[in-house]
Coordinates of C-alpha atoms in Angstrom, one line a residue:
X1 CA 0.0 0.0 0.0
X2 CA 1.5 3.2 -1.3
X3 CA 3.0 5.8 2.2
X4 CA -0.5 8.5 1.6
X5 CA -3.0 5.5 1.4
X6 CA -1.6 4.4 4.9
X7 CA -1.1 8.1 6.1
X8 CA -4.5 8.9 5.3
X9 CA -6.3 5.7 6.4
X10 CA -4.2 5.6 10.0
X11 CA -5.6 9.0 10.2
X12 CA -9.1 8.4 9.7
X13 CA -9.8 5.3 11.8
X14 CA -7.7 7.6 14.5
X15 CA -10.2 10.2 14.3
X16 CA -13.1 7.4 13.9
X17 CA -12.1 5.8 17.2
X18 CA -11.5 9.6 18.9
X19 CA -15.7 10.3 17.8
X20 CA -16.4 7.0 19.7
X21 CA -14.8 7.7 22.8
X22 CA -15.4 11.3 23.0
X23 CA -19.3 9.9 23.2
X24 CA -18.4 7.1 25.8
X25 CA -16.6 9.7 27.8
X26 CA -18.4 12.4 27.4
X27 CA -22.7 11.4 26.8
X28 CA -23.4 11.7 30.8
X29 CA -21.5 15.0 31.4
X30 CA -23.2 16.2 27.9
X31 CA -26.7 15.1 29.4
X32 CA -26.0 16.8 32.2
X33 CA -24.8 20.2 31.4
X34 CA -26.2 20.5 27.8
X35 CA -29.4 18.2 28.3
X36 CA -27.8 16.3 25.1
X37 CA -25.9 13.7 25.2
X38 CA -24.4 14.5 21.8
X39 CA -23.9 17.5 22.7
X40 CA -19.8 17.2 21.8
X41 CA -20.2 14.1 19.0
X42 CA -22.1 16.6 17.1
X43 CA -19.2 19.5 17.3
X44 CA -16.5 17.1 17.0
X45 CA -18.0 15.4 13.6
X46 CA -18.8 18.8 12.0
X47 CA -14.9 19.4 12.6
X48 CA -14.2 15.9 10.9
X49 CA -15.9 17.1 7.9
X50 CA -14.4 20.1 7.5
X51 CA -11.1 18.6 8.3
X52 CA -11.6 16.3 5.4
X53 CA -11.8 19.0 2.8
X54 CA -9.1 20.9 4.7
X55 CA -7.4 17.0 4.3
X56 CA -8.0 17.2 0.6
X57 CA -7.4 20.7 -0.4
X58 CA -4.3 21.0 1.6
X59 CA -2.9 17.8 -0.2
X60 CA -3.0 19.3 -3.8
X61 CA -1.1 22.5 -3.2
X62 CA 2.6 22.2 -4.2
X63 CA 5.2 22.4 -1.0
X64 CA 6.2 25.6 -2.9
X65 CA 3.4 27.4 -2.4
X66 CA 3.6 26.9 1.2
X67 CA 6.8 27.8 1.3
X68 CA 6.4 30.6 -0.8
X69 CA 3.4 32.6 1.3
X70 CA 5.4 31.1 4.8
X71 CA 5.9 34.5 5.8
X72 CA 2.5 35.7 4.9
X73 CA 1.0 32.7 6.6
X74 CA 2.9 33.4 9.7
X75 CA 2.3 37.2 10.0
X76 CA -1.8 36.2 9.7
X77 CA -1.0 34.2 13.0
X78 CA 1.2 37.1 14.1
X79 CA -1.6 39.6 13.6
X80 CA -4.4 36.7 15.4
X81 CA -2.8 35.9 18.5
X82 CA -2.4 40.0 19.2
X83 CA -6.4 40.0 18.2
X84 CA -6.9 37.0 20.3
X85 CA -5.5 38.6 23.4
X86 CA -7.7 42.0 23.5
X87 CA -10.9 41.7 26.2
X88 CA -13.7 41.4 24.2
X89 CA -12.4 40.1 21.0
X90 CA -10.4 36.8 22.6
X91 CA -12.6 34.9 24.4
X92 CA -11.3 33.2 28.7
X93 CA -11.5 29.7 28.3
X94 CA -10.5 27.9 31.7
X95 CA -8.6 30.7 33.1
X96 CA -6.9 31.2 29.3
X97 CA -7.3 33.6 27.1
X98 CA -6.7 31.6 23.6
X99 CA -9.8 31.7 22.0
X100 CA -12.3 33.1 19.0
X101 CA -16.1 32.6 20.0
X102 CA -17.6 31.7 16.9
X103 CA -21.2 31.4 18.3
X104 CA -21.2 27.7 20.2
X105 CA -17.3 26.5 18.4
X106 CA -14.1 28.3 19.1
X107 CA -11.2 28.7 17.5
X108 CA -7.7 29.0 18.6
X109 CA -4.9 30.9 16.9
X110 CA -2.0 29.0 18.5
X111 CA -3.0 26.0 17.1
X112 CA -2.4 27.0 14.0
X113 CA 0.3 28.7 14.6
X114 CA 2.3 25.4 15.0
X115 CA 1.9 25.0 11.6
X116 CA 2.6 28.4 10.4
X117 CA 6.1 28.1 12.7
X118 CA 7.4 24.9 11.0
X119 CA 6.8 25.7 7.1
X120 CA 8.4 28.9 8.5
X121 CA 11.2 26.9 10.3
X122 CA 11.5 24.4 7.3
X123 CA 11.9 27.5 4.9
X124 CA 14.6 29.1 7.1
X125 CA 16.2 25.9 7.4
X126 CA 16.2 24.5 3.3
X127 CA 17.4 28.3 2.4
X128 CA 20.1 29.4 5.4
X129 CA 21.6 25.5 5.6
X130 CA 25.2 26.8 4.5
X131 CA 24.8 29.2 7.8
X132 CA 23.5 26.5 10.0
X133 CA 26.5 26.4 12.1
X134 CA 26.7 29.9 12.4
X135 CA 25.2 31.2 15.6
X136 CA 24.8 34.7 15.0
X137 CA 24.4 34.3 11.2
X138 CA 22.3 31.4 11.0
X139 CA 20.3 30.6 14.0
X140 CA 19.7 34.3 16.0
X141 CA 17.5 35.6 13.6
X142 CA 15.3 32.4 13.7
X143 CA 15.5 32.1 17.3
X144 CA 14.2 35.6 18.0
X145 CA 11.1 35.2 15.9
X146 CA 10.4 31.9 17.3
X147 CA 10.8 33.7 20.6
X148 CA 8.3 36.4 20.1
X149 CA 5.4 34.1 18.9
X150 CA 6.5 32.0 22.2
X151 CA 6.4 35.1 24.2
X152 CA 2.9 35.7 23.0
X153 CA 1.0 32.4 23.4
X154 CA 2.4 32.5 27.0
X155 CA 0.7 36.0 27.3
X156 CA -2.7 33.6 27.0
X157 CA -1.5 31.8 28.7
X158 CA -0.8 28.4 26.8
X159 CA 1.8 26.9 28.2
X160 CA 1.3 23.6 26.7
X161 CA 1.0 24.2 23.2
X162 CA 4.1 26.6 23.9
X163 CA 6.3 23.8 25.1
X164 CA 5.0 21.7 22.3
X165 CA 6.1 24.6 19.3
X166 CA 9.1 25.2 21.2
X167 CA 10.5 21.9 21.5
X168 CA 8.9 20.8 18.1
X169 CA 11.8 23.9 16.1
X170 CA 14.1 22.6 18.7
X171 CA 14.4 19.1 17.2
X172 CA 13.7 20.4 13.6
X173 CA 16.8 22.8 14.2
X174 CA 18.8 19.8 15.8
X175 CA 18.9 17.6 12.6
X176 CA 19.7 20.6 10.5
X177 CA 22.9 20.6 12.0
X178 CA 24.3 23.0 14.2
X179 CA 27.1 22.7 16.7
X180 CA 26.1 20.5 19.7
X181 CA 27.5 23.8 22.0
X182 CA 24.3 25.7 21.0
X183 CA 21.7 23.5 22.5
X184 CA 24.1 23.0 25.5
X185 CA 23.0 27.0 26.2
X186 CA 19.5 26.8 25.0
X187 CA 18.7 24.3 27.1
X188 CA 20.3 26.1 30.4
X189 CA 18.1 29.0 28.9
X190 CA 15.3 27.1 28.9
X191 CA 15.7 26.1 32.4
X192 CA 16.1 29.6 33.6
X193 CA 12.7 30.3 31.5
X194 CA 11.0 27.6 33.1
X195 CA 11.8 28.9 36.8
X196 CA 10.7 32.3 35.8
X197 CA 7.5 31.0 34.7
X198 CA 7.1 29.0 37.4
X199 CA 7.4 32.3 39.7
X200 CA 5.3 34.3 38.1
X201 CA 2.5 31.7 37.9
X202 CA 2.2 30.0 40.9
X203 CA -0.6 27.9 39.7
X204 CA 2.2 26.2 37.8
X205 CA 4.0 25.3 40.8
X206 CA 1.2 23.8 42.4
X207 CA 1.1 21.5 39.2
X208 CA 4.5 20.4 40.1
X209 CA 3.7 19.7 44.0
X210 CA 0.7 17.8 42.5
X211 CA 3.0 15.9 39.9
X212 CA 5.3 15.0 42.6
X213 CA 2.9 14.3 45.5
X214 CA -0.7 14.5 44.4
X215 CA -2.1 13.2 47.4
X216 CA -0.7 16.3 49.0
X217 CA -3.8 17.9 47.7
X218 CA -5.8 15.3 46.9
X219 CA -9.1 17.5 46.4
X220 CA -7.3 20.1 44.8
X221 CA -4.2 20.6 42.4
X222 CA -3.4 16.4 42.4
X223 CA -7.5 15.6 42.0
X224 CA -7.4 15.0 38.2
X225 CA -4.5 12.8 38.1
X226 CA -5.3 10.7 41.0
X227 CA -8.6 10.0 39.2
X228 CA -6.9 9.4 35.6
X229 CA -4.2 7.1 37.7
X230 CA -7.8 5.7 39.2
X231 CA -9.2 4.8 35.8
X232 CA -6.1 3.3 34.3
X233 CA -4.9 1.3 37.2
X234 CA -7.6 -1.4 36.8
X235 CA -8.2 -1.5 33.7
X236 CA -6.3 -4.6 32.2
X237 CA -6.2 -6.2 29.3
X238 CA -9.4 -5.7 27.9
X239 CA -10.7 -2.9 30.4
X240 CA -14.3 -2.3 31.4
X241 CA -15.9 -2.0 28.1
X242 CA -17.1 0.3 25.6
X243 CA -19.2 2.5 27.4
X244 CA -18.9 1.2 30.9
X245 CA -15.9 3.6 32.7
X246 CA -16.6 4.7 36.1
X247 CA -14.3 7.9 36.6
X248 CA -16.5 9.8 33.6
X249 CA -19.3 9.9 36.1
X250 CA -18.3 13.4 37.4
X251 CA -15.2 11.6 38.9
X252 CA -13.0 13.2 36.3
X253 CA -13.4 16.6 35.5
X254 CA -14.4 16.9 31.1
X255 CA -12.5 13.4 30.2
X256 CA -13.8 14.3 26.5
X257 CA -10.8 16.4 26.3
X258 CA -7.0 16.8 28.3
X259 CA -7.7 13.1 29.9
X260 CA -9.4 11.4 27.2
X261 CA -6.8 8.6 26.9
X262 CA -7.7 7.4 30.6
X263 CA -11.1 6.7 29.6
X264 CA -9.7 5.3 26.5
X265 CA -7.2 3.0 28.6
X266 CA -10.2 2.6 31.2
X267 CA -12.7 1.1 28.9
X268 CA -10.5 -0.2 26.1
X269 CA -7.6 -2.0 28.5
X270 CA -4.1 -2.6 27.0
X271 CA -4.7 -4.4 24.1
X272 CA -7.1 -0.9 23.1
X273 CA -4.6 1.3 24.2
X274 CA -1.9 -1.0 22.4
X275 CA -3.7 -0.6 18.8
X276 CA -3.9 3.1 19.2
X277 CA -0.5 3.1 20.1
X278 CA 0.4 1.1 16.9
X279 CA -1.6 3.9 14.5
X280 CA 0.0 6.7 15.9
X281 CA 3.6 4.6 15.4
X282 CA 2.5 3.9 11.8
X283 CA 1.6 7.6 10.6
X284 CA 4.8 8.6 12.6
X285 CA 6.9 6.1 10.6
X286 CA 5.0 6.7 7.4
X287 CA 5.5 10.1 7.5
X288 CA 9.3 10.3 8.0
X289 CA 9.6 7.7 4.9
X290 CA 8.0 10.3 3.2
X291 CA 10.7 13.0 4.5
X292 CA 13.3 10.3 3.7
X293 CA 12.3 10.1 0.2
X294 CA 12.4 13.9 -0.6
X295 CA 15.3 16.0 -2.8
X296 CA 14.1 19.3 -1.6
X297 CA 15.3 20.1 1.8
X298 CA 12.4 22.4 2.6
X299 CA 10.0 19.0 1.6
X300 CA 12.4 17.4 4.2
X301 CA 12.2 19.2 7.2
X302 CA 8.6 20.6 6.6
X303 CA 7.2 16.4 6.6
X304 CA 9.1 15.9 9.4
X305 CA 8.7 18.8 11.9
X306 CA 4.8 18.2 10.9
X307 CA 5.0 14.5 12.1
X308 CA 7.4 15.2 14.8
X309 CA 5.0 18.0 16.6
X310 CA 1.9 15.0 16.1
X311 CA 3.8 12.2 17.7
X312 CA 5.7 14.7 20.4
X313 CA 1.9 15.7 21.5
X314 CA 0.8 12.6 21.9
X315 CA 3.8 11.2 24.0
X316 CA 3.4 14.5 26.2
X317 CA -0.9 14.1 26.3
X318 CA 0.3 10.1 27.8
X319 CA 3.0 11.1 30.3
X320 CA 0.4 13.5 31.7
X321 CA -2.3 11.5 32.3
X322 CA 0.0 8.4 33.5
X323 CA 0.9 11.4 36.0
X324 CA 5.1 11.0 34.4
X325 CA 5.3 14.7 34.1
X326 CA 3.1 17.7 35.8
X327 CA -0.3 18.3 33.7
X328 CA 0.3 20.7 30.8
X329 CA -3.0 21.3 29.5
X330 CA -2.2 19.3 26.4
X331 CA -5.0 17.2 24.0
X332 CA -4.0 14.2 22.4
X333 CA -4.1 14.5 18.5
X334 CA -7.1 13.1 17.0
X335 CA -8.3 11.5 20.0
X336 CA -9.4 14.5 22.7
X337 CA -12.8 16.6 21.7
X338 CA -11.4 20.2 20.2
X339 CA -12.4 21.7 16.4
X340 CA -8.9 23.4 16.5
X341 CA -6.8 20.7 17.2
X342 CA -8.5 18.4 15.0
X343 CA -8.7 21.0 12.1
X344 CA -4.4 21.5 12.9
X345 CA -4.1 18.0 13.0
X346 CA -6.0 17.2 10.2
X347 CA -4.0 20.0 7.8
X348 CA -1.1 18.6 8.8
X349 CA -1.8 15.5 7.5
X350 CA -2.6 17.2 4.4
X351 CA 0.1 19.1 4.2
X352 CA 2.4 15.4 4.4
X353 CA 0.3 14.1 1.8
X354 CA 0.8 17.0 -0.5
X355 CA 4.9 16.8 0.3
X356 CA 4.1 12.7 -0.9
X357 CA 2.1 13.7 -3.6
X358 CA 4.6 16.1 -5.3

């Protein structure tokens, strides 16, 4: 079966699966809050659709027009996450301030701005390669852009899809090249970022405290993940059945979204959690064969830093809700309820197939 038959299929039964669960997971609280337990099926399959024309038109545009309208592409972004972040046209979505109201749905603007930042990043990349190794020359005037839009979706705040941009150009700017020096003093950077951000919202810390200790707070900042660590813990092989999980019944808070894959691993058990495991590995794998197979070094890098920021999300989205790491806020792709994320996720895909295609 030819690399974009797989892509797209592995995509789609993703997706298909993600409907399903975001119903099992999600039809009581719906009933509850909404009076309609399709209340999020309904959104969530209206963003499908769309997502499968954005699949299809977003496949049969060259690489080079994306590449060519990068910087147009990422100053719409640019000009969106200012918008997004004035009272009254950005909209406070638990206790962030990411959002468009588009009368029920909402859009967010860092979402896409993943994208925007990697055909930007794979532009930079394919057309400053002879510089790569060149601090000041080469990677400066990338880092400070990079930094601004980062600067901004932490003004939301977003720290999740931050970390997941950030560390998504990281890697992409790793293979390109450059000495091993540089990421010595980014990463110390980082750290020093990270402690600062920590100080200044203290929420954060008490993510950490929870992370390390949750039953410190077991109520309070360490509730969610004590009740994801409830639903997986049991689960087993085949877990509780479709349908039959016990923390969605007002036990953990919206599992249609952050903590979807503990429902998932809940109901499904290993051997469910083990096939979606498997999907995610194949569009990963397909993917970078795609970015293997490529001449053009923007093709290259823009396939792989697409691929990359999908699998890194997921990986993240799992070491949350196994409690590895303190929560982030971060969905897993295709799988947790969210038009933006599944519209992103979706046009990246599209944007793979279109790098296969051509």
């Amino acid at each position: 079966m030819k690399n974009n038959r797989i892509l797209l299929i592995s995509t789609i039964v993703l997706i298909i699966i993600g409907i399903i669960m975001i119903y099992s997971s999600s039809n009581i609280w719906a009933l509850y809050k909404y009076n309609d337990s399709f209340k999020y099926v309904k959104s969530q399959v209206l963003f499908f659709l769309v997502g499968l024309i954005v699949i299809y038109i977003s496949s049969k545009i060259k690489p080079e027009i994306y590449e060519k309208y990068s910087n147009n592409i990422l100053l719409i972004c640019f000009i969106l996450l200012i918008l997004v972040l004035i009272p009254g046209i950005g909209k406070v979505r638990n206790g962030s301030r990411s959002w468009f109201g588009i009368g029920p749905l909402g859009i967010q603007p860092s979402e896409f701005t993943k994208i925007a930042l990697i055909i930007y990043t794979s532009k930079y990349l394919a057309h400053n390669n002879r510089y790569i190794k060149d601090i000041k020359k080469g990677l400066l005037p990338l880092f400070i852009i990079i930094f601004i839009f980062f600067l901004l979706i932490m003004l939301e705040p977003d720290f999740g899809t931050a970390m997941v941009i950030i560390l998504t150009l990281i890697v992409m700017i790793y293979i390109a090249g450059p000495k091993i020096s540089f990421f010595l003093k980014i990463g110390f950077l980082g750290l020093i970022g990270i402690v600062i951000l920590i100080i200044i919202a203290p929420y954060r810390l008490e993510r950490i405290v929870a992370y390390l200790n949750p039953w410190s707070d077991p109520l309070g900042s360490g509730f969610q993940i004590i009740q994801s660590l409830y639903a997986i813990g049991p689960s087993g092989l085949l877990g509780t059945g479709l349908g039959n999980s016990v923390q969605k019944n007002f036990y953990l808070p919206e599992p249609q979204t952050d903590f979807i894959f503990s429902i998932i691993a809940e109901e499904l058990g290993f051997f469910g959690v083990l096939i979606i495991l498997l999907l995610f590995l194949t569009i990963f794998i397909t993917s970078i064969k795609i970015s293997l197979s490529k001449q053009d070094l923007f093709s290259k890098y823009l396939s792989f830093g697409l691929s990359f920021g999908i699998i890194l999300q997921v990986i993240l989205n799992i070491l949350v809700v196994t409690g590895t790491i303190p929560t982030t806020g971060i969905t897993c792709v295709f799988l947790s309820y969210g038009g933006s994320s599944l519209l992103v996720s979706m046009l990246s895909i599209g944007i793979i197939l279109s790098v296969e295609n051509n």
